PDB file of C-alpha atoms and ligand atoms in Angstrom:
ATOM      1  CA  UNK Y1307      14.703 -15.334  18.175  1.00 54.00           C
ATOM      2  CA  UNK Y1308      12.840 -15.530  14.872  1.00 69.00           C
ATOM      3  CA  UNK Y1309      10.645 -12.568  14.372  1.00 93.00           C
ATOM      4  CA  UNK Y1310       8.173 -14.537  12.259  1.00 97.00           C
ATOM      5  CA  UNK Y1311       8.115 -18.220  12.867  1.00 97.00           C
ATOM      6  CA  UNK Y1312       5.441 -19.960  10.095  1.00 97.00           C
ATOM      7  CA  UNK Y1313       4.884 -23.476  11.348  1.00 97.00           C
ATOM      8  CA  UNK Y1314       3.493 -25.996   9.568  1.00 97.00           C
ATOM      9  CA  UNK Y1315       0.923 -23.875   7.961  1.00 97.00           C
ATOM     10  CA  UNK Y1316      -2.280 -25.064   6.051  1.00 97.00           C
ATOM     11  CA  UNK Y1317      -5.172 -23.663   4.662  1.00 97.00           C
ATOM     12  CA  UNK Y1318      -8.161 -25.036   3.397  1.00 96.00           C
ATOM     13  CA  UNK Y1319     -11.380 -22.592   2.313  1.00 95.00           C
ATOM     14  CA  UNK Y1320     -14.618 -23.786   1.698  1.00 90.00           C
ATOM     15  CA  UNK Y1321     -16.319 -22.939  -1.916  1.00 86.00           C
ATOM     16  CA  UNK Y1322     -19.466 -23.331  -0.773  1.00 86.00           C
ATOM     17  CA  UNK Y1323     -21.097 -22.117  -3.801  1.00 87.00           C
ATOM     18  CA  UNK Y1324     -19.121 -25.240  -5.375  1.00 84.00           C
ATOM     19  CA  UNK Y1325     -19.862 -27.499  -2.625  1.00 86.00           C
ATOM     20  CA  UNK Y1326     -16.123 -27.997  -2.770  1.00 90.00           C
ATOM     21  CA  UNK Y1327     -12.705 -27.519  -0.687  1.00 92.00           C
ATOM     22  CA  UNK Y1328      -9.923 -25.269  -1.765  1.00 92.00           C
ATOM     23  CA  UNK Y1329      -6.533 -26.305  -0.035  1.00 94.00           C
ATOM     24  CA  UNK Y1330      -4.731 -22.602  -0.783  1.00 95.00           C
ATOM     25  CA  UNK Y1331      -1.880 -23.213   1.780  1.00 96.00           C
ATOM     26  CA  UNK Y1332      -0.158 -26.519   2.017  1.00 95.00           C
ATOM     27  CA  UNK Y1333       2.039 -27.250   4.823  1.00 95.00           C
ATOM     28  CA  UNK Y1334       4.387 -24.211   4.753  1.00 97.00           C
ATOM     29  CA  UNK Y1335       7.732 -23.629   7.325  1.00 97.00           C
ATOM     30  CA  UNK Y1336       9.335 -20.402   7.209  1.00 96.00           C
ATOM     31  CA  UNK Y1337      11.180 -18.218   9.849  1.00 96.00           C
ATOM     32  CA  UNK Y1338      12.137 -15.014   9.448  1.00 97.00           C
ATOM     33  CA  UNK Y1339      14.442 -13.026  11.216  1.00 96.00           C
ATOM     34  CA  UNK Y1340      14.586  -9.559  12.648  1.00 95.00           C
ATOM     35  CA  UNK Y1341      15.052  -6.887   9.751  1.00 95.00           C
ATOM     36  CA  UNK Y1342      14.783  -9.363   6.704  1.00 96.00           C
ATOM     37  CA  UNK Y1343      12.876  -7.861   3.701  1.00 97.00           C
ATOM     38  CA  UNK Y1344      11.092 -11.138   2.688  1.00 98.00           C
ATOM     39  CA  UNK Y1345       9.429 -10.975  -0.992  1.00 98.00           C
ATOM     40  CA  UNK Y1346       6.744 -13.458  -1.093  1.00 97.00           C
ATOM     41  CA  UNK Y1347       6.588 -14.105  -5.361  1.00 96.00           C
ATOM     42  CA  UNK Y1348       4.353 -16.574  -7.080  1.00 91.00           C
ATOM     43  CA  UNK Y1349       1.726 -16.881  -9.658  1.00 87.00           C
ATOM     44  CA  UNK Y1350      -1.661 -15.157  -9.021  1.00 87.00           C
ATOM     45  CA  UNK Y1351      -3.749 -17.566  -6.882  1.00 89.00           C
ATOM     46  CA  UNK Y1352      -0.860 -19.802  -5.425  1.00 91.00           C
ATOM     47  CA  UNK Y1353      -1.942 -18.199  -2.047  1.00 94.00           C
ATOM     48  CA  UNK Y1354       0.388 -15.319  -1.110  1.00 96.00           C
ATOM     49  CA  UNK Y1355      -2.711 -12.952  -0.107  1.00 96.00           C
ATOM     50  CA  UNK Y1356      -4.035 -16.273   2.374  1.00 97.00           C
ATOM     51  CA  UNK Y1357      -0.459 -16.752   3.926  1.00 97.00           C
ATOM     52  CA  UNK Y1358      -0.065 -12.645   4.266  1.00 98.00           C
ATOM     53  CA  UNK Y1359      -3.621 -12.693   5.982  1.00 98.00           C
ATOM     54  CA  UNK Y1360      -2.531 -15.578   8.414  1.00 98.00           C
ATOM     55  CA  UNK Y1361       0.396 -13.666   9.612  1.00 98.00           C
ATOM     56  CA  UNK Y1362      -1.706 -10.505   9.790  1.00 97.00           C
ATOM     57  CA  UNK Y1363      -4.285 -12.414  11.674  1.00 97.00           C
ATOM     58  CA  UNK Y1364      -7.168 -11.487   9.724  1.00 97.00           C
ATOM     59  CA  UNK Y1365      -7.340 -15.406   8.490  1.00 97.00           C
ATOM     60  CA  UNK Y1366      -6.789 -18.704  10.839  1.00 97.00           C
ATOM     61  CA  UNK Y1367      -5.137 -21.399   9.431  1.00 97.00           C
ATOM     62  CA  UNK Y1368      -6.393 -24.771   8.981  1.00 97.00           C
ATOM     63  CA  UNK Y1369      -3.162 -26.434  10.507  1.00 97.00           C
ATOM     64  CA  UNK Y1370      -0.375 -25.051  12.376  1.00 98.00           C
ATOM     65  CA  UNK Y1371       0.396 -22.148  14.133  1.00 97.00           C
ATOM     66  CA  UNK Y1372       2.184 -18.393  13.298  1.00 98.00           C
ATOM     67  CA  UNK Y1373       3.921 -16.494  15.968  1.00 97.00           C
ATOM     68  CA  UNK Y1374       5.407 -13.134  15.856  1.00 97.00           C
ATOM     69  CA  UNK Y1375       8.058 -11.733  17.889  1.00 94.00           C
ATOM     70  CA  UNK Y1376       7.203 -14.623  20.021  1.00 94.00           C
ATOM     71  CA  UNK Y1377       3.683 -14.458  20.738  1.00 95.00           C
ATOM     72  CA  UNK Y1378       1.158 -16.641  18.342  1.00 97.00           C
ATOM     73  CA  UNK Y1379      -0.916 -14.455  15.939  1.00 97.00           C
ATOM     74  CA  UNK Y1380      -4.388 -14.993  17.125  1.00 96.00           C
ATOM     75  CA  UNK Y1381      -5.949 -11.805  15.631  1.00 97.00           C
ATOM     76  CA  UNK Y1382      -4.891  -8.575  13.844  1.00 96.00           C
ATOM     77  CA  UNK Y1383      -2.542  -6.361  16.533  1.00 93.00           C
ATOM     78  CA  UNK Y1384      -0.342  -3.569  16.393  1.00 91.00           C
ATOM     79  CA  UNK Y1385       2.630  -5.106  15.987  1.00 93.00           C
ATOM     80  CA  UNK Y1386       2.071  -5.768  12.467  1.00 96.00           C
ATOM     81  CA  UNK Y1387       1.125  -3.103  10.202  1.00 95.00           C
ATOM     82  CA  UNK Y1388      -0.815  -3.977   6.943  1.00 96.00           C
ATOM     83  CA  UNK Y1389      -0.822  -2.430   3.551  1.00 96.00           C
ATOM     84  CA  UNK Y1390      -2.927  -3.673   0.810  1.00 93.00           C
ATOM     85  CA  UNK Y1391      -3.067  -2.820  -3.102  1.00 91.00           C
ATOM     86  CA  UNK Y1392      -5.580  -0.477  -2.493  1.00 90.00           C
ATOM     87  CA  UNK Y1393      -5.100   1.824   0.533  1.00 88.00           C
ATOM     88  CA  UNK Y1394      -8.622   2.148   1.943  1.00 90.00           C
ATOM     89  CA  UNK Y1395      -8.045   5.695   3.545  1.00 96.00           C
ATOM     90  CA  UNK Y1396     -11.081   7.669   4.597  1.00 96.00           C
ATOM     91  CA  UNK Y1397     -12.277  10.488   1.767  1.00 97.00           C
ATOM     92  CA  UNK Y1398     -13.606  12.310   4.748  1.00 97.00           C
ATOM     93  CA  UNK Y1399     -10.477  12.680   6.566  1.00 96.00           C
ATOM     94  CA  UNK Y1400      -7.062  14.850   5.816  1.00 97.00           C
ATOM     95  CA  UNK Y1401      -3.439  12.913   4.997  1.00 97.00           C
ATOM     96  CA  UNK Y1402      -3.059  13.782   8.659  1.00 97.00           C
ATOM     97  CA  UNK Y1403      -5.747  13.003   9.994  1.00 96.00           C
ATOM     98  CA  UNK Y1404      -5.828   9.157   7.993  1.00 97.00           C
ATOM     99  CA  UNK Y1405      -2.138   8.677   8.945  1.00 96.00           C
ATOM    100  CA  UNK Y1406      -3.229   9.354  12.475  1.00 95.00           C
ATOM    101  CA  UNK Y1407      -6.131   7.545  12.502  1.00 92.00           C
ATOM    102  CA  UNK Y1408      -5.327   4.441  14.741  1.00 90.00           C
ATOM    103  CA  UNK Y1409      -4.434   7.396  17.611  1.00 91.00           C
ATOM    104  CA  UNK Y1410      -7.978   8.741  17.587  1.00 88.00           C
ATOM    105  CA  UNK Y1411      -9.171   5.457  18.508  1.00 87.00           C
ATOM    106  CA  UNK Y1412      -6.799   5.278  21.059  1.00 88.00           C
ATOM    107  CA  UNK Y1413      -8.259   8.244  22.316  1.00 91.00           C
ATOM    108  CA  UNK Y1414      -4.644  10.767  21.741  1.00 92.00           C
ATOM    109  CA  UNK Y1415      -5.471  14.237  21.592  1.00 93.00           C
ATOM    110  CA  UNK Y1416      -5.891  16.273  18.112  1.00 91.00           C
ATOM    111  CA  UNK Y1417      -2.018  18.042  18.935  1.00 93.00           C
ATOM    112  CA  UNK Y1418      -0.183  14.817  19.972  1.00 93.00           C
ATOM    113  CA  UNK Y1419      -2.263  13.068  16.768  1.00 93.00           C
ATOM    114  CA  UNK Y1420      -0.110  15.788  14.789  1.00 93.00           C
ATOM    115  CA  UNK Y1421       2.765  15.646  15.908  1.00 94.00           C
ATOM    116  CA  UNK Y1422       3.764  11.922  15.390  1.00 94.00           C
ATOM    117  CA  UNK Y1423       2.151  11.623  12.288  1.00 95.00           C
ATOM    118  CA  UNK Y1424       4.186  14.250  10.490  1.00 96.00           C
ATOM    119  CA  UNK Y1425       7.325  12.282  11.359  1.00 93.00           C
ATOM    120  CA  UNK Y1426       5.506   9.238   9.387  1.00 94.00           C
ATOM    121  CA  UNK Y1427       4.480  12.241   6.774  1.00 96.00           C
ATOM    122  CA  UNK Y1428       7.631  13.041   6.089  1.00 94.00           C
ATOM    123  CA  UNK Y1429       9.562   9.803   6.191  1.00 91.00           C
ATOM    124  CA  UNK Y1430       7.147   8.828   3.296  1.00 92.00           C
ATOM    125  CA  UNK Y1431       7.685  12.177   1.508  1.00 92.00           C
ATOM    126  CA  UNK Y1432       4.133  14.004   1.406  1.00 96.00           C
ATOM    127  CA  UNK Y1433       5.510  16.988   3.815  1.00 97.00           C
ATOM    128  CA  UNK Y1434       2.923  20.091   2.727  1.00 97.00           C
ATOM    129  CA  UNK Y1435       0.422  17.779   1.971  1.00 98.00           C
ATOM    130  CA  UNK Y1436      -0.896  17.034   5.771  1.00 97.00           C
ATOM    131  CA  UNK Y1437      -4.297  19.194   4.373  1.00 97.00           C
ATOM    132  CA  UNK Y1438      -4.927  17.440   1.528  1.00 98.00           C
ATOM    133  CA  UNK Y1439      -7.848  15.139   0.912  1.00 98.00           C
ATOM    134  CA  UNK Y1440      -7.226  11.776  -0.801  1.00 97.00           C
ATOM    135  CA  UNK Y1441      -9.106  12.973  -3.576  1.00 97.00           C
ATOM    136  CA  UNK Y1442      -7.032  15.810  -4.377  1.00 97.00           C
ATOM    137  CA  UNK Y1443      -3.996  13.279  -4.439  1.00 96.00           C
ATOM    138  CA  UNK Y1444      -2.244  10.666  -7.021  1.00 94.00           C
ATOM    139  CA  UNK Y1445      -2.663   7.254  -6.673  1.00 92.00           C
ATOM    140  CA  UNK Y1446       1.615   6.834  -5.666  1.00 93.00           C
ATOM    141  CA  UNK Y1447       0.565   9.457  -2.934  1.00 95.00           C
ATOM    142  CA  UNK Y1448      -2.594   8.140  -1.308  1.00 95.00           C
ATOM    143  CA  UNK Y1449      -0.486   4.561  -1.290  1.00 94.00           C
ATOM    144  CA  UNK Y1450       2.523   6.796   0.622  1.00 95.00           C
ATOM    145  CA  UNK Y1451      -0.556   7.795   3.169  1.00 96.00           C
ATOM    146  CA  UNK Y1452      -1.224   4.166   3.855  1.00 95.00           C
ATOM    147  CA  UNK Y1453       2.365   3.239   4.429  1.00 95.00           C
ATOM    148  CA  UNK Y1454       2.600   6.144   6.907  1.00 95.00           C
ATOM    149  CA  UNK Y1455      -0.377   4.665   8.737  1.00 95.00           C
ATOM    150  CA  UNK Y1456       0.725   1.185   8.697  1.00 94.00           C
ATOM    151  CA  UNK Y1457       4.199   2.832  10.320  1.00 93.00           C
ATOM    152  CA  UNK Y1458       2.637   5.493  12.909  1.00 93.00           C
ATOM    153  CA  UNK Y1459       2.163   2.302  15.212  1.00 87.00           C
ATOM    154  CA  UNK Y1460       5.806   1.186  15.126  1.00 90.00           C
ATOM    155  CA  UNK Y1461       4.778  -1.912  14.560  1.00 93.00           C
ATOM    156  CA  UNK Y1462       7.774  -5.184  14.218  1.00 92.00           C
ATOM    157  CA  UNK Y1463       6.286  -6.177  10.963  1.00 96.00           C
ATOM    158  CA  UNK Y1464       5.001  -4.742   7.962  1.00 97.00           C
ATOM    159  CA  UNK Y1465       3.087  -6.881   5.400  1.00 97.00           C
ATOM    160  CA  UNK Y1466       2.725  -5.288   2.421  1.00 97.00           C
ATOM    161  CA  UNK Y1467       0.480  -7.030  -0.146  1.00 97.00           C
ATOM    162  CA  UNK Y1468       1.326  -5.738  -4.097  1.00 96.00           C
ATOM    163  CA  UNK Y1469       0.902  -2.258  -2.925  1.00 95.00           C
ATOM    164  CA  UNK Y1470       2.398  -0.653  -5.940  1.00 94.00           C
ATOM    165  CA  UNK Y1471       0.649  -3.195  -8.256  1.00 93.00           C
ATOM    166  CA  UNK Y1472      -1.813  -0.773  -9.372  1.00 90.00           C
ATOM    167  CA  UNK Y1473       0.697   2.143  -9.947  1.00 91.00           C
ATOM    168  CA  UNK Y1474       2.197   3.213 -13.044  1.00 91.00           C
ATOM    169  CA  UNK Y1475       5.543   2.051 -13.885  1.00 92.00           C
ATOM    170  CA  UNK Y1476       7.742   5.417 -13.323  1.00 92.00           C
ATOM    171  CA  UNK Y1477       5.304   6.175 -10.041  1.00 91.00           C
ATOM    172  CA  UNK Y1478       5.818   2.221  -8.723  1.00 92.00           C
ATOM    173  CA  UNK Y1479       9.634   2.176  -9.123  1.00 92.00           C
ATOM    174  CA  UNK Y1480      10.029   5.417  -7.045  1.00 92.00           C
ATOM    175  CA  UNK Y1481       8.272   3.654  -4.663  1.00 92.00           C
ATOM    176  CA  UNK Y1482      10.059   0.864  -4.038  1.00 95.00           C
ATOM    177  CA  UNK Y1483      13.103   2.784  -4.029  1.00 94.00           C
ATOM    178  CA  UNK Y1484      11.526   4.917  -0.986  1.00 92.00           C
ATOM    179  CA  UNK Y1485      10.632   1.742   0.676  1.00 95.00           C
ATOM    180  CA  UNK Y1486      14.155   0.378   0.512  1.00 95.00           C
ATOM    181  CA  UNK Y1487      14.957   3.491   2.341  1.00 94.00           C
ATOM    182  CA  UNK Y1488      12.596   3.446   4.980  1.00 93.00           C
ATOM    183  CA  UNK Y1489      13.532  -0.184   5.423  1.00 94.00           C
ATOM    184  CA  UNK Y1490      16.885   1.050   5.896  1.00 93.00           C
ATOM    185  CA  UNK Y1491      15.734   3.723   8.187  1.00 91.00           C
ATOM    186  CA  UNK Y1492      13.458   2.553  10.463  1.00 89.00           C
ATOM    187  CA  UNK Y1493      14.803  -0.932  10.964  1.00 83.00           C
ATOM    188  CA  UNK Y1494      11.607  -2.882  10.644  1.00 92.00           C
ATOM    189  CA  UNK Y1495      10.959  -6.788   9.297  1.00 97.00           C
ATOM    190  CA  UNK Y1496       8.803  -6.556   6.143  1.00 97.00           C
ATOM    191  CA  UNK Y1497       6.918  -9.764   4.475  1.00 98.00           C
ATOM    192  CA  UNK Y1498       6.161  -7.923   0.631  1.00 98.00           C
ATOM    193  CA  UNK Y1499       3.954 -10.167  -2.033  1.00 98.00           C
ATOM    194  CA  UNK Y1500       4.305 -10.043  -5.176  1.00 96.00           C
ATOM    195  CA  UNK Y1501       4.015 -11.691  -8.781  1.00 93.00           C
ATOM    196  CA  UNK Y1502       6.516  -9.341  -9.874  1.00 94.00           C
ATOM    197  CA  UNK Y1503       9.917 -11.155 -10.237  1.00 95.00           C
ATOM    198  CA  UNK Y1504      11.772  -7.949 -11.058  1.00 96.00           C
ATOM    199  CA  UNK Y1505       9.613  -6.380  -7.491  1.00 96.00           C
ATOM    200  CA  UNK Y1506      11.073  -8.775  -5.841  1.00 97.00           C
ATOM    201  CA  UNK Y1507      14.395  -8.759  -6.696  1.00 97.00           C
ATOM    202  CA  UNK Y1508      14.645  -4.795  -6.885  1.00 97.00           C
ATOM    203  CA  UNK Y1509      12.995  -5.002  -3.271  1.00 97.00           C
ATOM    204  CA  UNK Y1510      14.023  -8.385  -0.949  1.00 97.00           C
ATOM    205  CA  UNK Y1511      17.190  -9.501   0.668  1.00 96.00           C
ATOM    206  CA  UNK Y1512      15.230 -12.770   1.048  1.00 97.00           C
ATOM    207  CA  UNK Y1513      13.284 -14.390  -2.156  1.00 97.00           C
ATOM    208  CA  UNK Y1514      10.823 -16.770  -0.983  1.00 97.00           C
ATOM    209  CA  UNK Y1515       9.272 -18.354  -3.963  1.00 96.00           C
ATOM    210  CA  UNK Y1516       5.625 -20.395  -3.922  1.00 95.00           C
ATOM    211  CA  UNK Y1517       4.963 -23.251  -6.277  1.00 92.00           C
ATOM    212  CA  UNK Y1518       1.141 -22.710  -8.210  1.00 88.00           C
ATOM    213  CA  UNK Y1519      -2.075 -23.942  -5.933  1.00 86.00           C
ATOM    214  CA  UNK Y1520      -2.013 -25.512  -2.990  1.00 88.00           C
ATOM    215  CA  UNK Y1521       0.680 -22.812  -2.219  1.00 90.00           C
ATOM    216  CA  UNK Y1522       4.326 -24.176  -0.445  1.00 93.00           C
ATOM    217  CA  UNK Y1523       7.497 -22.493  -0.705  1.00 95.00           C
ATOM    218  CA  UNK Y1524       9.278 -23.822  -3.983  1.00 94.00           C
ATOM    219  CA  UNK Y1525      12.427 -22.296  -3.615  1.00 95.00           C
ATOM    220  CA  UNK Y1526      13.645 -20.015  -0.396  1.00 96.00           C
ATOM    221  CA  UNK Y1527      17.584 -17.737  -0.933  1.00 96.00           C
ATOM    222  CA  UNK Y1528      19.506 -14.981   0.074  1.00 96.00           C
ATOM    223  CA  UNK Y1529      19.795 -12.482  -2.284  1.00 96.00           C
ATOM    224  CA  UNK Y1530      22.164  -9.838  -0.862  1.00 93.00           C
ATOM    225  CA  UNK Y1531      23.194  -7.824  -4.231  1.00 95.00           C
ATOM    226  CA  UNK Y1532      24.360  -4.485  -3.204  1.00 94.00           C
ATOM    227  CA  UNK Y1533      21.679  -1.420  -3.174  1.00 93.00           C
ATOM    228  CA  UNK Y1534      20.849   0.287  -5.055  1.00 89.00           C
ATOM    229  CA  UNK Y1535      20.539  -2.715  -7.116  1.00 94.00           C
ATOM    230  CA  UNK Y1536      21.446  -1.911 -11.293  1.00 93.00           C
ATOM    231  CA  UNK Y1537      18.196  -4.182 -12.782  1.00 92.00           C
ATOM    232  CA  UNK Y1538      20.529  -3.982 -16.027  1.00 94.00           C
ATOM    233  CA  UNK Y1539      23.866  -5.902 -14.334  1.00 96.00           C
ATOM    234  CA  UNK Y1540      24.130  -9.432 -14.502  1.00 96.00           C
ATOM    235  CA  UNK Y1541      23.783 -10.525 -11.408  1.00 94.00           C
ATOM    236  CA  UNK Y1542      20.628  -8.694 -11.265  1.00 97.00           C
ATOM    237  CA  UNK Y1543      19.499 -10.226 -14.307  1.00 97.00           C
ATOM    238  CA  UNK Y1544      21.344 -14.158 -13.418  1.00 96.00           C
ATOM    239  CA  UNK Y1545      19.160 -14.054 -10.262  1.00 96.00           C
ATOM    240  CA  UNK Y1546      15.995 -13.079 -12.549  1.00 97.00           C
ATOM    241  CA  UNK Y1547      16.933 -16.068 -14.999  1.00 96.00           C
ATOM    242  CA  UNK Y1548      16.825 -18.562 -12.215  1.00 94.00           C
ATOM    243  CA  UNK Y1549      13.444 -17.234 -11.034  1.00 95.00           C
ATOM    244  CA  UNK Y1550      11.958 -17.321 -14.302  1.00 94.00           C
ATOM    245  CA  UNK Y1551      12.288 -20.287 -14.402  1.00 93.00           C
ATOM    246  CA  UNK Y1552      11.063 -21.977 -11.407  1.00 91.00           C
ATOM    247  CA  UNK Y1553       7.991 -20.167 -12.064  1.00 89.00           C
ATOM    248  CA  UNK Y1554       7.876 -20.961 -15.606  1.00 88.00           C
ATOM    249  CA  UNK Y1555       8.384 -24.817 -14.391  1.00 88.00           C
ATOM    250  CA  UNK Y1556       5.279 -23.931 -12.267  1.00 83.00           C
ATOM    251  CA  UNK Y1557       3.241 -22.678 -14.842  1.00 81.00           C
ATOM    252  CA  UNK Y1558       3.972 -25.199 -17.026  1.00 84.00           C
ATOM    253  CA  UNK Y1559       2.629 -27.846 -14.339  1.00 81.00           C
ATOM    254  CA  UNK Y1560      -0.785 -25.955 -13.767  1.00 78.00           C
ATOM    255  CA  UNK Y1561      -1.017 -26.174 -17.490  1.00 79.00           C
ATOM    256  CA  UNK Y1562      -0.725 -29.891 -17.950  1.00 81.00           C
ATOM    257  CA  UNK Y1563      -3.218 -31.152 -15.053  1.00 76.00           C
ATOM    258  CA  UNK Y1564      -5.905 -28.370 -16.791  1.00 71.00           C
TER     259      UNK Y1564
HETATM  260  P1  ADP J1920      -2.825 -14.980  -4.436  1.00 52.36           P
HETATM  261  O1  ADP J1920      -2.809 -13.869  -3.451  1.00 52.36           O
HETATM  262  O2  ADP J1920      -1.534 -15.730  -4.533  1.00 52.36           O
HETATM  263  O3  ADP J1920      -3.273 -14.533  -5.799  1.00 52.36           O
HETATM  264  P2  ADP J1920      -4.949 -16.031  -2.755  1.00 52.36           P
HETATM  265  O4  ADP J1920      -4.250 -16.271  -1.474  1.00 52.36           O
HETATM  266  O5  ADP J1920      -5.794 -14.835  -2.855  1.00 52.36           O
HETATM  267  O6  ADP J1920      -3.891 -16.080  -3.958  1.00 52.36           O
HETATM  268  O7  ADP J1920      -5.874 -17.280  -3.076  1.00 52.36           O
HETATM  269  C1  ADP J1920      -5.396 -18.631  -3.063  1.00 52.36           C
HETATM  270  C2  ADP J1920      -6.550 -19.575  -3.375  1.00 52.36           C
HETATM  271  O8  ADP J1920      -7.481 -19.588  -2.300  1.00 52.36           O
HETATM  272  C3  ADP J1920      -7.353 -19.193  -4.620  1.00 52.36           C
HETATM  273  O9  ADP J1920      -7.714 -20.373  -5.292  1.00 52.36           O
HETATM  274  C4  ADP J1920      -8.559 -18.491  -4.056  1.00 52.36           C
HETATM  275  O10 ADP J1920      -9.657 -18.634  -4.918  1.00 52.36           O
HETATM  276  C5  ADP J1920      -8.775 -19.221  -2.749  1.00 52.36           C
HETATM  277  N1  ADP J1920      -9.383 -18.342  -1.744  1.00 52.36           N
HETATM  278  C6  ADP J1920      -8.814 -17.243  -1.187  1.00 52.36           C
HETATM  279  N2  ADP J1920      -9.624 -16.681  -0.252  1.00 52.36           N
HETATM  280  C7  ADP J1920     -10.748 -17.453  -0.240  1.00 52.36           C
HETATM  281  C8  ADP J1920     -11.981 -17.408   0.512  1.00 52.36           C
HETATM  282  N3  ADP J1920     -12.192 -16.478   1.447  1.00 52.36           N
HETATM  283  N4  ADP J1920     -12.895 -18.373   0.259  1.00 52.36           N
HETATM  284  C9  ADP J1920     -12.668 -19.334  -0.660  1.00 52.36           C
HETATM  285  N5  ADP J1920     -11.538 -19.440  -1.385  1.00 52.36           N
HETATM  286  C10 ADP J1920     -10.588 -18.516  -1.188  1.00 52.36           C
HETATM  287 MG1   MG J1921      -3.272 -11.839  -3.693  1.00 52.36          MG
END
């Protein structure tokens, strides 16, 4: 059974301060299987956020349905944990205590709340920093705290959406090497956007490529080079050259019909 199965998928918002119609999604298919790491890549404002928010269930589409693990995505649930560019953690509350956070409002007591967040602590590597405010941490390590929320639920799914784009380059490539791992480790599906055509290929076993506004999938493949993956080889950098340009072709098509 497909984990994710994207059916016919449309979206249309309404500018109203334009008194127009946006179509951002445009009849997308897509299934995705059990433990795929699925990179979602495209040019900003194709629609990767709106198709992200669909599956998360924070957006409806327009046409067609999304169901997870079976069950159609009618709002957000636990089975799919979310992490966004920014992680939104609570300055009032310890690494601990924001990693546990969905376990207070289940009503789990302050020494149970501890105890299976420091598993999540550790897996993302911020053991001896369960005291810490966000303040007091880097940018890499309050994004680490939001991961180890989104996993504390063991959720199916996680969608990640460019949660290292706001990192610095040294700080964003240790990163995705730690998520490779915990992909490895904990066995999960992940849907990961991007613009980032390196991201993505340093990151997915699955490349799903969008085409510019109204968003559909342009080109969907395998990629199943060996990890970790050497960005300098060439079949790291053959795989690049074919992206580039699909997305160059794309670019080149938003240009002409400005
Ligand atoms: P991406 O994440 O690929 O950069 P988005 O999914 O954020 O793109 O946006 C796709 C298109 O949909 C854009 O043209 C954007 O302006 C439009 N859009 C997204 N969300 C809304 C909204 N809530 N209301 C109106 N238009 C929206
Ligand atoms: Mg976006």
């Amino acid at each position: 059974m497909a984990e994710i199965a994207i059916r016919n998928i449309s979206k249309t918002f309404t500018d109203r301060s334009r008194d127009r119609d946006v179509v951002a999604i445009d009849n997308v298919s897509m299934t995705i299987a059990d433990h795929d790491f699925v990179c979602l890549l495209g040019p900003s404002g194709c629609g990767k956020s709106t198709l992200l928010n669909m599956i998360a269930g924070f957006e409806q589409p327009s046409a067609g349905r999304i169901e997870v693990g079976g069950v159609p995505v009618e709002k957000p649930g636990a089975d799919r944990g979310v992490v966004f560019q920014q992680p939104t953690l609570m300055p009032w509350l310890t690494v601990a205590d924001n990693v546990a956070f969905h376990l207070k409002l289940k009503g789990l007591g302050k020494a149970e709340r501890r105890e299976r967040a420091q598993r999540f602590i550790d897996l993302v590597g911020l053991t001896g920093f369960e005291g810490h405010f966000p303040s007091e941490l880097s940018g890499g390590m309050n994004q680490r705290v939001g991961i180890a929320r989104a996993l504390l639920m063991n959720p199916r799914v996680i969608l990640m959406d460019e949660p290292f784009a706001a990192l610095d380059a040294q700080t964003k490539l240790e990163m995705q090497e730690e998520l490779v791992q915990i992909w490895q480790r904990i066995a999960c599906t992940i849907v990961f956007v991007t613009h980032s055509v390196d991201e993505a290929l340093v990151l997915g076993n699955r490349i799903a490529v969008m085409t510019r506004r109204p968003g559909r999938i342009r080109e969907d493949f395998e990629f199943d080079m060996p990890r970790p993956r050497d960005i300098t080889s060439p079949a790291f950098n053959d795989a690049k050259r074919r992206v580039l340009g699909l997305i160059r072709e794309e670019a080149t098509l938003v240009r002409r019909a400005a």
